[in-house]
């Protein structure tokens, strides 16, 4: 079976998993894009954003 031959009848399994567990692929994509943006800013000499420390609190 080639990827092009996936029929619509087979997709409800994926759709139900997304409803039950969340769209992990989309979440990973969003985190990767944000990380890439932050690294680009850091490499260009801009001050880093302290977002992770704000969300999780100070690390000891």
Tab-separated table of N, CA and C in Angstrom:
chain	number	residue	atom	x	y	z
A	1	UNK	N	0.835	-1.182	0.000
A	1	UNK	CA	0.000	0.000	0.000
A	1	UNK	C	0.879	1.245	0.000
A	2	UNK	N	0.665	2.081	-0.969
A	2	UNK	CA	1.410	3.338	-1.056
A	2	UNK	C	0.684	4.416	-0.253
A	3	UNK	N	1.430	5.419	0.263
A	3	UNK	CA	0.778	6.494	1.011
A	3	UNK	C	-0.314	7.199	0.220
A	4	UNK	N	-0.167	7.283	-1.109
A	4	UNK	CA	-1.172	7.951	-1.928
A	4	UNK	C	-2.483	7.187	-1.956
A	5	UNK	N	-2.443	5.904	-1.614
A	5	UNK	CA	-3.641	5.084	-1.732
A	5	UNK	C	-4.438	5.000	-0.441
A	6	UNK	N	-4.090	5.793	0.573
A	6	UNK	CA	-4.843	5.789	1.825
A	6	UNK	C	-6.237	6.327	1.547
A	7	UNK	N	-7.231	5.551	1.952
A	7	UNK	CA	-8.618	5.952	1.718
A	7	UNK	C	-9.158	6.690	2.930
A	8	UNK	N	-10.205	7.475	2.724
A	8	UNK	CA	-10.827	8.229	3.805
A	8	UNK	C	-11.370	7.319	4.890
A	9	UNK	N	-11.765	6.085	4.553
A	9	UNK	CA	-12.311	5.169	5.549
A	9	UNK	C	-11.276	4.808	6.615
A	10	UNK	N	-10.004	4.917	6.303
A	10	UNK	CA	-8.946	4.547	7.234
A	10	UNK	C	-8.578	5.685	8.186
A	11	UNK	N	-8.992	6.900	7.907
A	11	UNK	CA	-8.601	8.051	8.700
A	11	UNK	C	-9.336	8.205	10.026
A	12	UNK	N	-10.549	7.681	10.217
A	12	UNK	CA	-11.218	7.865	11.504
A	12	UNK	C	-10.418	7.345	12.694
A	13	UNK	N	-9.592	6.351	12.503
A	13	UNK	CA	-8.756	5.858	13.607
A	13	UNK	C	-7.828	6.969	14.068
A	14	UNK	N	-7.183	7.630	13.125
A	14	UNK	CA	-6.278	8.733	13.463
A	14	UNK	C	-7.055	9.877	14.098
A	15	UNK	N	-8.231	10.193	13.537
A	15	UNK	CA	-9.054	11.268	14.080
A	15	UNK	C	-9.481	10.963	15.514
A	16	UNK	N	-9.845	9.720	15.799
A	16	UNK	CA	-10.261	9.384	17.168
A	16	UNK	C	-9.077	9.450	18.130
A	17	UNK	N	-7.887	9.080	17.674
A	17	UNK	CA	-6.699	9.194	18.522
A	17	UNK	C	-6.397	10.651	18.849
A	18	UNK	N	-6.579	11.524	17.883
A	18	UNK	CA	-6.356	12.946	18.126
A	18	UNK	C	-7.348	13.454	19.168
A	19	UNK	N	-8.617	13.042	19.052
A	19	UNK	CA	-9.615	13.470	20.033
A	19	UNK	C	-9.282	12.941	21.428
A	20	UNK	N	-8.814	11.707	21.519
A	20	UNK	CA	-8.525	11.091	22.817
A	20	UNK	C	-7.221	11.587	23.434
A	21	UNK	N	-6.184	11.691	22.622
A	21	UNK	CA	-4.840	11.960	23.143
A	21	UNK	C	-4.287	13.322	22.787
A	22	UNK	N	-4.919	14.037	21.889
A	22	UNK	CA	-4.384	15.305	21.420
A	22	UNK	C	-3.522	15.087	20.187
A	23	UNK	N	-3.293	16.135	19.452
A	23	UNK	CA	-2.496	16.046	18.224
A	23	UNK	C	-1.031	16.266	18.573
A	24	UNK	N	-0.369	15.192	18.940
A	24	UNK	CA	1.018	15.253	19.385
A	24	UNK	C	1.925	15.754	18.269
A	25	UNK	N	1.647	15.360	17.051
A	25	UNK	CA	2.475	15.797	15.917
A	25	UNK	C	2.394	17.312	15.768
A	26	UNK	N	1.205	17.871	15.864
A	26	UNK	CA	1.048	19.324	15.745
A	26	UNK	C	1.703	20.033	16.916
A	27	UNK	N	1.568	19.488	18.120
A	27	UNK	CA	2.208	20.096	19.286
A	27	UNK	C	3.728	20.095	19.139
A	28	UNK	N	4.276	18.991	18.653
A	28	UNK	CA	5.727	18.909	18.448
A	28	UNK	C	6.175	19.899	17.380
A	29	UNK	N	5.378	20.041	16.340
A	29	UNK	CA	5.707	20.990	15.274
A	29	UNK	C	5.726	22.422	15.825
A	30	UNK	N	4.739	22.762	16.649
A	30	UNK	CA	4.670	24.118	17.215
A	30	UNK	C	5.861	24.387	18.131
A	31	UNK	N	6.228	23.403	18.956
A	31	UNK	CA	7.379	23.571	19.855
A	31	UNK	C	8.664	23.700	19.040
A	32	UNK	N	8.786	22.912	17.983
A	32	UNK	CA	9.981	22.992	17.140
A	32	UNK	C	10.094	24.352	16.466
A	33	UNK	N	8.960	24.879	15.983
A	33	UNK	CA	8.985	26.202	15.353
A	33	UNK	C	9.368	27.283	16.358
A	34	UNK	N	8.829	27.211	17.569
A	34	UNK	CA	9.160	28.195	18.598
A	34	UNK	C	10.636	28.092	18.983
A	35	UNK	N	11.135	26.871	19.112
A	35	UNK	CA	12.545	26.662	19.447
A	35	UNK	C	13.439	27.210	18.344
A	36	UNK	N	13.060	26.957	17.103
A	36	UNK	CA	13.843	27.471	15.978
A	36	UNK	C	13.864	29.001	16.001
A	37	UNK	N	12.725	29.602	16.281
A	37	UNK	CA	12.655	31.061	16.359
A	37	UNK	C	13.565	31.584	17.474
A	38	UNK	N	13.506	30.949	18.639
A	38	UNK	CA	14.337	31.380	19.766
A	38	UNK	C	15.826	31.223	19.454
A	39	UNK	N	16.196	30.143	18.802
A	39	UNK	CA	17.607	29.918	18.468
A	39	UNK	C	18.073	30.917	17.416
A	40	UNK	N	17.200	31.240	16.476
A	40	UNK	CA	17.551	32.258	15.484
A	40	UNK	C	17.798	33.590	16.166
A	41	UNK	N	16.914	33.949	17.109
A	41	UNK	CA	17.083	35.195	17.850
A	41	UNK	C	18.394	35.175	18.640
A	42	UNK	N	18.684	34.057	19.295
A	42	UNK	CA	19.908	33.951	20.091
A	42	UNK	C	21.148	34.061	19.213
A	43	UNK	N	21.124	33.403	18.067
A	43	UNK	CA	22.281	33.450	17.171
A	43	UNK	C	22.467	34.830	16.546
A	44	UNK	N	21.394	35.593	16.474
A	44	UNK	CA	21.485	36.957	15.935
A	44	UNK	C	21.848	37.970	17.012
A	45	UNK	N	22.096	37.494	18.243
A	45	UNK	CA	22.540	38.377	19.311
A	45	UNK	C	21.443	39.055	20.091
A	46	UNK	N	20.221	38.601	19.935
A	46	UNK	CA	19.117	39.190	20.694
A	46	UNK	C	19.039	38.536	22.064
A	47	UNK	N	18.535	39.268	23.036
A	47	UNK	CA	18.424	38.751	24.399
A	47	UNK	C	17.478	37.552	24.422
A	48	UNK	N	17.841	36.503	25.135
A	48	UNK	CA	16.976	35.313	25.200
A	48	UNK	C	15.710	35.600	26.000
A	49	UNK	N	14.657	34.916	25.643
A	49	UNK	CA	13.392	35.043	26.350
A	49	UNK	C	13.408	34.048	27.501
A	50	UNK	N	13.007	34.480	28.676
A	50	UNK	CA	13.012	33.630	29.862
A	50	UNK	C	11.669	32.943	30.054
A	51	UNK	N	11.020	32.529	28.972
A	51	UNK	CA	9.685	31.957	29.028
A	51	UNK	C	9.643	30.663	29.825
A	52	UNK	N	10.565	29.757	29.608
A	52	UNK	CA	10.547	28.475	30.315
A	52	UNK	C	10.677	28.685	31.814
A	53	UNK	N	11.499	29.603	32.235
A	53	UNK	CA	11.686	29.840	33.659
A	53	UNK	C	10.418	30.432	34.269
A	54	UNK	N	9.710	31.250	33.519
A	54	UNK	CA	8.463	31.822	33.995
A	54	UNK	C	7.394	30.765	34.151
A	55	UNK	N	7.332	29.802	33.207
A	55	UNK	CA	6.312	28.769	33.245
A	55	UNK	C	6.578	27.741	34.327
A	56	UNK	N	7.832	27.365	34.518
A	56	UNK	CA	8.162	26.287	35.451
A	56	UNK	C	8.687	26.784	36.773
A	57	UNK	N	8.990	28.046	36.857
A	57	UNK	CA	9.579	28.589	38.083
A	57	UNK	C	11.071	28.428	38.065
A	58	UNK	N	11.767	29.031	39.005
A	58	UNK	CA	13.234	28.948	39.035
A	58	UNK	C	13.687	27.527	39.321
A	59	UNK	N	14.758	27.132	38.645
A	59	UNK	CA	15.323	25.814	38.869
A	59	UNK	C	16.380	25.883	39.950
A	60	UNK	N	16.459	24.837	40.742
A	60	UNK	CA	17.417	24.813	41.841
A	60	UNK	C	18.547	23.868	41.562
